[in-house]
Amino acid sequence: FATWMVCLGAHFSAVWIAVANSWQQTPAGYRIAQTANGPRAVITDFWQMVFNPSSLDRLSHTLCGAWQAGAFLVISVSAFYLLRRRHETFAKASMKVGLGVALVASVLQIVTGHSSAVGVAENQPAKLAAFEGRYTTRDHAPLSLAGWIDEQQEDFAFNVEVPGMLSWLVHGNTAGVVRGLEEFKPEDRPPVNASFQFFHLMVAVGFGLLGLAGLGSWFCWRGTLFQHRWLLWLLVFAVLGPQLANQAGWFAAEVGRQPWIVYGELRTSDGLSAVVTSKLVLTSLVLFTVVYVLLFAVFAYLLNDKIHHGPDETDLIPSGALADHRRADA
């Protein structure tokens, strides 16, 4: 029961975090009111604010990323036990569950990511243009697979691309027009190369995880997974993949939103309070950094201790046998 409550609580917290961030990206259900302290946003429709144009896409993509991260943690620990020949029955069972969840979550991550990108093209075209390094508006827009952007020259230093693919992904046909950064003032454009690199890192790692989950599931289905030590070692370190992809995705979303705190309404440069000094900002950043480093250290220590300790004895006893075991002890 406690496990399910923690799971539900984590999901509910993700809802409101995603909604708040989505409102900053695609604000809706509000009006700007003039007050004695200057203009402020006033919510006029709560549900329109909650279900703004990007909230469902962002929430679903975030939750799939969380499920994927959890699944690969289970896979990593299971592979570690198998390589060390410890808790093998437990590890084989948990590996099968982890691979199943990882495969489903990885597929859904691609699906929700595509839906989110289509929404970005509609609601934040400057961000999509930065994600793909597109300065010119055109049809048959190519999809960049990898590259490096020279922001001074407003062009790629090098680029590997698929002709027409970006238009097809956004509009469903290669003749669709994709807006370029040339339509936006320089001061309204996000940092292009940083947005491009973070976005493509997220996509590359995401497809890599899908391939790894698929490969592991294939060998598991054939009954040969536990014979391939090279693959088990890959699965041990695959736990880092979802963390890298999730962080790269958030960086892409937030860097790509610039120069806005609230897209189209409030600039980042205007968001700092005049009464907050640089010393206070620095102090808060240092304190937050110290606190979260300490929390991470405690988390890493406890997780490492739990992994090396292994599952409790009761975790290895079937539920029916567990009841008999307890009655015998009584």
XYZ file of N, CA and C in Angstrom, residues 1-12:
36
model
N 0.825 -1.210 0.000
C 0.000 0.000 0.000
C 0.861 1.262 0.000
N 1.887 1.270 0.855
C 2.757 2.446 0.950
C 3.460 2.720 -0.376
N 3.856 1.648 -1.068
C 4.527 1.813 -2.365
C 3.618 2.509 -3.366
N 2.346 2.080 -3.409
C 1.391 2.691 -4.336
C 1.109 4.145 -3.973
N 1.070 4.448 -2.689
C 0.830 5.830 -2.266
C 1.987 6.742 -2.670
N 3.214 6.244 -2.507
C 4.381 7.030 -2.933
C 4.351 7.238 -4.446
N 3.995 6.179 -5.169
C 3.905 6.263 -6.634
C 2.872 7.301 -7.066
N 1.684 7.231 -6.474
C 0.626 8.185 -6.828
C 1.013 9.606 -6.436
N 1.625 9.763 -5.263
C 2.047 11.093 -4.826
C 3.064 11.704 -5.771
N 4.009 10.883 -6.237
C 5.014 11.378 -7.182
C 4.366 11.798 -8.497
N 3.390 11.022 -8.957
C 2.700 11.368 -10.199
C 1.890 12.655 -10.045
N 1.219 12.812 -8.909
C 0.430 14.026 -8.699
C 1.323 15.261 -8.628
